[in-house]
């Protein structure tokens, strides 16, 4: 085969994270999504050895309190080309998803949690109250941090910069971690990312935590993301995959430090109706009442929420190790 100069540049470019990011981010021309791994094509992906199934065993009934389906019905996979990247296909009931959407928008966005809007100085403690009827305020929130607050400048966690980590999120993450064999996991920090249809998150590797052996848990709700998962350097060609509402990925082992990013949010129709016999909602009245759910439903019709949970401390420690 003969390569012309430009083709060769293109080929070389495509070996890198940034080029792939640029490709999927492009508005004109829009990207072709044919190569994006879609977990709904399970049979084909298993046959092509892109995925392998992970079987989990669950003895207790805690899942009910987290708005999840029974783990015996979960579909859990590992990406063969990315050992340690575990994908749990939406294990939530519809009311379970609603519960976490409500927690993320109404509660995780309140002070004393840290938020990007704090720097703007014009939004009150209770962002959701001021935002739900005001599109401009609604669009302003991009992130909040919980527990040990992520310091965006220094990337260093500090004992002087931490808040309370929400109990329900801590317990749910611990429960999932236990099922996957990470019994010692302790949720100590989270970034909640709020994406609108034109938002992106550039490529990075999360390594601020002192204990990088612990996995990272990522929960997605609302609109779908194209998520790029690369290797340990920016040079490796990433795998593009859809993360849809309810999906969970776990970055563990060899994939814990992998380069990743979100070049595009994809519009999907979301139907979080009430399932027959679904009594799992922790906030029954709110989830079942269409009027109360409406502003949340309107929000996720055009936005995506990602709750990104990490362990910060070394195993067995109760505070940051100053020696680092
Ligand atoms: O939104 C996502 O899926 C990824 C978020 C992420 O990588 C992060 O918060 O570090
Ligand atoms: Fe990340």
CSV table of C-alpha atoms and ligand atoms in Angstrom, one decimal:
chain,number,residue,atom,x,y,z
A,1,UNK,CA,0.0,0.0,0.0
A,2,UNK,CA,1.2,3.5,-0.8
A,3,UNK,CA,0.7,6.2,1.8
A,4,UNK,CA,0.7,9.8,0.7
A,5,UNK,CA,2.2,12.3,3.1
A,6,UNK,CA,-1.2,13.5,4.4
A,7,UNK,CA,-2.6,10.0,4.9
A,8,UNK,CA,0.5,9.1,6.8
A,9,UNK,CA,0.1,12.1,9.1
A,10,UNK,CA,-3.5,11.1,9.6
A,11,UNK,CA,-2.6,7.5,10.4
A,12,UNK,CA,0.1,8.7,12.9
A,13,UNK,CA,-2.2,11.2,14.4
A,14,UNK,CA,-4.8,8.5,15.0
A,15,UNK,CA,-2.5,6.6,17.3
A,16,UNK,CA,-2.9,9.4,19.9
A,17,UNK,CA,-5.4,10.3,22.5
A,18,UNK,CA,-5.7,13.9,21.4
A,19,UNK,CA,-6.4,13.1,17.8
A,20,UNK,CA,-9.2,10.7,18.8
A,21,UNK,CA,-10.6,13.3,21.2
A,22,UNK,CA,-10.6,15.9,18.4
A,23,UNK,CA,-12.3,13.5,16.0
A,24,UNK,CA,-15.2,12.8,18.4
A,25,UNK,CA,-15.5,16.4,19.5
A,26,UNK,CA,-15.8,17.7,16.0
A,27,UNK,CA,-19.2,19.4,15.2
A,28,UNK,CA,-18.4,19.8,11.5
A,29,UNK,CA,-18.1,17.2,10.2
A,30,UNK,CA,-19.7,15.2,13.0
A,31,UNK,CA,-17.9,11.9,13.9
A,32,UNK,CA,-19.0,8.5,12.7
A,33,UNK,CA,-20.1,6.6,15.8
A,34,UNK,CA,-19.8,3.1,14.3
A,35,UNK,CA,-16.6,2.3,16.2
A,36,UNK,CA,-18.0,3.4,19.6
A,37,UNK,CA,-18.3,0.4,21.8
A,38,UNK,CA,-22.0,0.0,22.7
A,39,UNK,CA,-22.5,-2.4,25.7
A,40,UNK,CA,-26.0,-3.1,24.4
A,41,UNK,CA,-24.4,-5.2,21.6
A,42,UNK,CA,-23.3,-7.6,24.3
A,43,UNK,CA,-23.5,-10.8,22.3
A,44,UNK,CA,-21.4,-9.5,19.4
A,45,UNK,CA,-18.8,-7.9,21.8
A,46,UNK,CA,-18.4,-11.2,23.7
A,47,UNK,CA,-18.1,-13.1,20.5
A,48,UNK,CA,-15.5,-10.7,19.2
A,49,UNK,CA,-13.6,-11.0,22.5
A,50,UNK,CA,-13.9,-7.3,23.2
A,51,UNK,CA,-15.5,-8.1,26.5
A,52,UNK,CA,-15.5,-10.9,29.0
A,53,UNK,CA,-18.3,-11.5,31.4
A,54,UNK,CA,-17.6,-11.3,35.2
A,55,UNK,CA,-19.8,-13.4,37.4
A,56,UNK,CA,-20.7,-12.0,40.8
A,57,UNK,CA,-22.2,-13.6,43.9
A,58,UNK,CA,-24.3,-11.6,46.3
A,59,UNK,CA,-25.4,-12.8,49.7
A,60,UNK,CA,-27.3,-9.8,51.1
A,61,UNK,CA,-30.2,-7.7,50.1
A,62,UNK,CA,-28.6,-4.2,50.5
A,63,UNK,CA,-29.0,-3.5,46.8
A,64,UNK,CA,-32.7,-2.7,47.5
A,65,UNK,CA,-31.8,0.4,49.6
A,66,UNK,CA,-29.6,1.8,46.8
A,67,UNK,CA,-32.3,1.6,44.1
A,68,UNK,CA,-30.6,-1.3,42.3
A,69,UNK,CA,-31.8,-4.5,40.7
A,70,UNK,CA,-30.7,-7.8,42.3
A,71,UNK,CA,-27.0,-8.4,41.5
A,72,UNK,CA,-27.9,-11.9,40.1
A,73,UNK,CA,-29.4,-10.0,37.2
A,74,UNK,CA,-26.5,-7.5,36.7
A,75,UNK,CA,-24.4,-7.7,33.5
A,76,UNK,CA,-20.8,-7.1,34.4
A,77,UNK,CA,-17.9,-7.2,32.0
A,78,UNK,CA,-14.2,-6.5,31.8
A,79,UNK,CA,-12.7,-5.0,28.6
A,80,UNK,CA,-10.2,-7.5,27.3
A,81,UNK,CA,-7.9,-4.8,25.8
A,82,UNK,CA,-8.1,-2.7,29.1
A,83,UNK,CA,-7.5,-5.2,32.0
A,84,UNK,CA,-9.1,-3.8,35.1
A,85,UNK,CA,-11.7,-1.7,33.4
A,86,UNK,CA,-15.0,-3.1,34.6
A,87,UNK,CA,-18.3,-2.1,33.1
A,88,UNK,CA,-21.6,-2.7,34.9
A,89,UNK,CA,-24.5,-2.2,32.5
A,90,UNK,CA,-27.2,0.0,34.2
A,91,UNK,CA,-28.0,-2.0,37.4
A,92,UNK,CA,-30.6,0.5,38.6
A,93,UNK,CA,-34.3,0.5,38.7
A,94,UNK,CA,-35.9,3.6,37.1
A,95,UNK,CA,-36.7,5.0,40.5
A,96,UNK,CA,-33.2,4.2,41.7
A,97,UNK,CA,-31.8,6.3,38.9
A,98,UNK,CA,-34.2,9.1,39.8
A,99,UNK,CA,-33.1,8.9,43.4
A,100,UNK,CA,-29.4,9.5,42.4
A,101,UNK,CA,-30.3,12.2,39.9
A,102,UNK,CA,-32.2,14.0,42.7
A,103,UNK,CA,-29.4,13.6,45.1
A,104,UNK,CA,-26.9,14.9,42.6
A,105,UNK,CA,-28.9,18.0,41.6
A,106,UNK,CA,-30.7,18.9,44.8
A,107,UNK,CA,-28.3,17.8,47.5
A,108,UNK,CA,-24.8,17.3,46.3
A,109,UNK,CA,-24.9,20.8,44.9
A,110,UNK,CA,-25.5,22.5,48.2
A,111,UNK,CA,-22.8,24.1,50.3
A,112,UNK,CA,-20.6,23.3,52.3
A,113,UNK,CA,-19.8,21.0,49.3
A,114,UNK,CA,-17.5,23.0,47.0
A,115,UNK,CA,-18.8,24.0,43.6
A,116,UNK,CA,-17.5,25.8,40.5
A,117,UNK,CA,-20.3,28.4,41.0
A,118,UNK,CA,-18.8,29.5,44.4
A,119,UNK,CA,-16.1,31.5,42.5
A,120,UNK,CA,-18.9,33.4,40.7
A,121,UNK,CA,-20.3,34.6,44.0
A,122,UNK,CA,-23.8,35.1,42.7
A,123,UNK,CA,-25.4,31.7,43.5
A,124,UNK,CA,-26.8,30.9,46.9
A,125,UNK,CA,-26.1,27.9,49.1
A,126,UNK,CA,-29.1,26.1,47.6
A,127,UNK,CA,-28.3,26.1,43.9
A,128,UNK,CA,-31.2,23.8,42.9
A,129,UNK,CA,-33.8,26.1,44.4
A,130,UNK,CA,-32.5,29.1,42.5
A,131,UNK,CA,-31.7,27.1,39.3
A,132,UNK,CA,-34.7,24.9,38.7
A,133,UNK,CA,-36.7,27.8,37.2
A,134,UNK,CA,-33.8,29.8,35.8
A,135,UNK,CA,-32.0,28.3,32.8
A,136,UNK,CA,-29.0,30.6,33.1
A,137,UNK,CA,-28.3,29.5,36.7
A,138,UNK,CA,-29.1,25.9,35.7
A,139,UNK,CA,-26.4,25.9,33.1
A,140,UNK,CA,-23.7,27.4,35.5
A,141,UNK,CA,-23.1,24.3,37.6
A,142,UNK,CA,-20.2,22.3,36.2
A,143,UNK,CA,-18.9,20.4,39.2
A,144,UNK,CA,-19.2,19.9,42.9
A,145,UNK,CA,-16.7,18.1,45.2
A,146,UNK,CA,-17.6,15.9,48.2
A,147,UNK,CA,-15.5,14.5,51.1
A,148,UNK,CA,-11.8,15.4,50.5
A,149,UNK,CA,-12.2,18.3,48.0
A,150,UNK,CA,-10.3,18.0,44.8
A,151,UNK,CA,-8.0,21.0,44.5
A,152,UNK,CA,-8.1,21.9,40.8
A,153,UNK,CA,-4.9,24.0,41.0
A,154,UNK,CA,-2.5,22.0,43.2
A,155,UNK,CA,-4.2,18.6,42.7
A,156,UNK,CA,-3.2,17.9,46.4
A,157,UNK,CA,-5.8,16.8,48.9
A,158,UNK,CA,-5.6,18.3,52.4
A,159,UNK,CA,-7.0,17.7,55.9
A,160,UNK,CA,-8.0,21.3,56.0
A,161,UNK,CA,-10.1,21.0,52.9
A,162,UNK,CA,-12.6,18.3,53.4
A,163,UNK,CA,-16.3,17.9,54.1
A,164,UNK,CA,-18.6,15.1,55.0
A,165,UNK,CA,-19.0,12.4,52.5
A,166,UNK,CA,-22.6,11.4,51.8
A,167,UNK,CA,-23.5,8.2,53.7
A,168,UNK,CA,-25.7,6.7,50.9
A,169,UNK,CA,-23.1,7.2,48.2
A,170,UNK,CA,-20.4,5.8,50.5
A,171,UNK,CA,-22.4,2.7,51.3
A,172,UNK,CA,-23.5,2.1,47.7
A,173,UNK,CA,-19.9,2.3,46.4
A,174,UNK,CA,-18.7,0.1,49.2
A,175,UNK,CA,-21.4,-2.5,48.4
A,176,UNK,CA,-20.4,-2.6,44.7
A,177,UNK,CA,-16.7,-2.7,45.5
A,178,UNK,CA,-17.4,-5.7,47.8
A,179,UNK,CA,-19.2,-7.6,45.0
A,180,UNK,CA,-16.2,-7.0,42.7
A,181,UNK,CA,-13.7,-8.2,45.3
A,182,UNK,CA,-12.5,-4.8,46.5
A,183,UNK,CA,-13.6,-5.4,50.1
A,184,UNK,CA,-11.3,-2.8,51.6
A,185,UNK,CA,-12.6,0.1,49.5
A,186,UNK,CA,-13.5,3.3,51.3
A,187,UNK,CA,-15.2,6.2,49.5
A,188,UNK,CA,-13.5,9.4,50.7
A,189,UNK,CA,-13.7,11.9,47.8
A,190,UNK,CA,-16.0,12.5,44.8
A,191,UNK,CA,-16.2,14.9,41.9
A,192,UNK,CA,-19.7,15.3,40.6
A,193,UNK,CA,-19.5,16.5,37.0
A,194,UNK,CA,-22.5,18.2,35.3
A,195,UNK,CA,-22.3,18.2,31.5
A,196,UNK,CA,-24.6,20.0,29.0
A,197,UNK,CA,-24.9,19.0,25.4
A,198,UNK,CA,-21.8,20.9,24.3
A,199,UNK,CA,-19.6,20.1,27.3
A,200,UNK,CA,-16.4,18.1,27.1
A,201,UNK,CA,-13.8,16.8,29.6
A,202,UNK,CA,-10.3,16.8,28.3
A,203,UNK,CA,-8.0,13.8,28.6
A,204,UNK,CA,-6.3,13.2,31.9
A,205,UNK,CA,-5.3,10.6,34.4
A,206,UNK,CA,-6.5,10.7,38.0
A,207,UNK,CA,-3.5,10.4,40.3
A,208,UNK,CA,-4.0,12.8,43.1
A,209,UNK,CA,-5.1,10.1,45.6
A,210,UNK,CA,-2.4,8.8,47.9
A,211,UNK,CA,-3.6,5.2,47.5
A,212,UNK,CA,-3.7,4.5,43.8
A,213,UNK,CA,-4.1,0.8,44.3
A,214,UNK,CA,-7.8,1.5,45.1
A,215,UNK,CA,-10.2,1.5,42.2
A,216,UNK,CA,-12.2,4.5,41.0
A,217,UNK,CA,-16.0,4.3,40.6
A,218,UNK,CA,-17.8,6.3,37.9
A,219,UNK,CA,-21.6,6.6,37.9
A,220,UNK,CA,-23.4,8.1,34.9
A,221,UNK,CA,-27.0,9.4,34.7
A,222,UNK,CA,-28.9,11.3,32.1
A,223,UNK,CA,-27.6,11.9,28.6
A,224,UNK,CA,-25.0,9.5,27.1
A,225,UNK,CA,-21.3,10.2,26.9
A,226,UNK,CA,-18.7,9.1,24.5
A,227,UNK,CA,-16.0,8.1,26.9
A,228,UNK,CA,-12.4,7.6,25.6
A,229,UNK,CA,-10.2,5.2,27.5
A,230,UNK,CA,-6.6,5.2,26.6
A,231,UNK,CA,-3.5,3.7,28.0
A,232,UNK,CA,-0.9,4.9,30.5
A,233,UNK,CA,0.4,7.6,28.1
A,234,UNK,CA,-1.3,9.9,25.6
A,235,UNK,CA,0.4,8.0,22.8
A,236,UNK,CA,-1.9,5.0,22.8
A,237,UNK,CA,-5.0,4.9,20.8
A,238,UNK,CA,-8.1,5.1,23.1
A,239,UNK,CA,-11.1,2.9,23.0
A,240,UNK,CA,-14.3,4.9,22.5
A,241,UNK,CA,-17.4,3.7,24.4
A,242,UNK,CA,-20.8,4.9,25.2
A,243,UNK,CA,-21.7,5.5,28.9
A,244,UNK,CA,-25.4,5.6,29.2
A,245,UNK,CA,-27.8,6.5,32.0
A,246,UNK,CA,-27.3,4.1,34.9
A,247,UNK,CA,-24.0,2.6,33.7
A,248,UNK,CA,-21.1,2.2,36.1
A,249,UNK,CA,-17.5,1.8,35.2
A,250,UNK,CA,-14.7,0.9,37.6
A,251,UNK,CA,-11.1,1.8,36.8
A,252,UNK,CA,-9.0,-0.7,38.7
A,253,UNK,CA,-5.7,-2.5,38.4
A,254,UNK,CA,-3.8,-1.7,35.2
A,255,UNK,CA,-6.6,0.7,34.1
A,256,UNK,CA,-6.7,2.8,37.2
A,257,UNK,CA,-4.2,5.3,35.9
A,258,UNK,CA,-5.3,5.2,32.2
A,259,UNK,CA,-5.8,8.3,30.3
A,260,UNK,CA,-9.5,9.2,29.8
A,261,UNK,CA,-11.8,11.9,28.8
A,262,UNK,CA,-15.3,12.8,27.4
A,263,UNK,CA,-15.2,14.4,23.9
A,264,UNK,CA,-18.9,14.4,23.3
A,265,UNK,CA,-22.4,14.1,24.9
A,266,UNK,CA,-24.9,12.4,22.7
A,267,UNK,CA,-28.6,13.1,22.8
A,268,UNK,CA,-30.8,10.1,23.7
A,269,UNK,CA,-34.4,9.7,24.6
A,270,UNK,CA,-34.6,8.9,28.3
A,271,UNK,CA,-37.6,7.2,29.7
A,272,UNK,CA,-37.5,6.8,33.4
A,273,UNK,CA,-41.0,5.7,33.9
A,274,UNK,CA,-42.2,3.9,37.0
A,275,UNK,CA,-41.8,0.2,36.8
A,276,UNK,CA,-44.6,-2.0,37.9
A,277,UNK,CA,-43.8,-3.4,41.3
A,278,UNK,CA,-40.7,-1.1,41.8
A,279,UNK,CA,-41.0,-0.1,45.4
A,280,UNK,CA,-37.3,0.6,45.8
A,281,UNK,CA,-37.3,4.3,45.6
A,282,UNK,CA,-35.9,5.7,48.8
A,283,UNK,CA,-38.0,8.9,48.3
A,284,UNK,CA,-41.2,7.3,47.1
A,285,UNK,CA,-43.3,10.5,47.2
A,286,UNK,CA,-40.8,12.5,45.2
A,287,UNK,CA,-40.0,9.8,42.6
A,288,UNK,CA,-43.5,8.8,42.0
A,289,UNK,CA,-45.0,12.3,41.8
A,290,UNK,CA,-44.6,13.5,38.2
A,291,UNK,CA,-44.9,17.1,39.2
A,292,UNK,CA,-42.0,16.9,41.6
A,293,UNK,CA,-39.9,14.8,39.2
A,294,UNK,CA,-40.5,17.1,36.2
A,295,UNK,CA,-37.7,19.7,36.8
A,296,UNK,CA,-35.2,16.9,37.3
A,297,UNK,CA,-36.5,15.1,34.2
A,298,UNK,CA,-36.2,18.3,32.2
A,299,UNK,CA,-32.6,18.7,33.3
A,300,UNK,CA,-31.5,15.2,32.3
A,301,UNK,CA,-33.2,15.5,29.0
A,302,UNK,CA,-30.4,17.9,28.0
A,303,UNK,CA,-27.6,17.1,30.5
A,304,UNK,CA,-25.4,14.3,31.9
A,305,UNK,CA,-24.3,13.8,35.5
A,306,UNK,CA,-21.2,11.8,36.4
A,307,UNK,CA,-20.4,10.9,40.0
A,308,UNK,CA,-16.8,10.0,40.2
A,309,UNK,CA,-15.9,8.3,43.6
A,310,UNK,CA,-12.4,7.7,44.9
A,311,UNK,CA,-10.5,6.4,47.9
A,312,UNK,CA,-7.8,8.9,48.9
A,313,UNK,CA,-6.1,7.4,52.0
A,314,UNK,CA,-3.7,4.5,52.1
A,315,UNK,CA,-5.2,1.3,53.4
A,316,UNK,CA,-5.9,1.4,57.1
A,317,UNK,CA,-5.1,5.1,57.5
A,318,UNK,CA,-7.6,7.6,59.0
A,319,UNK,CA,-5.9,10.7,57.7
A,320,UNK,CA,-3.6,11.9,55.0
A,321,UNK,CA,0.0,10.8,55.3
A,322,UNK,CA,2.1,13.9,55.6
A,323,UNK,CA,5.2,12.1,54.5
A,324,UNK,CA,4.1,12.2,50.9
B,1,LIG,O1,-17.6,12.1,33.1
B,1,LIG,C1,-16.9,11.1,33.1
B,1,LIG,O2,-17.4,10.0,32.7
B,1,LIG,C2,-15.5,11.1,33.6
B,1,LIG,C3,-15.2,12.0,34.7
B,1,LIG,C4,-13.8,12.0,35.1
B,1,LIG,O3,-13.0,11.5,34.5
B,1,LIG,C5,-13.4,12.6,36.4
B,1,LIG,O4,-14.2,13.3,37.1
B,1,LIG,O5,-12.2,12.5,36.7
B,2,LIG,FE1,-11.1,11.2,35.5
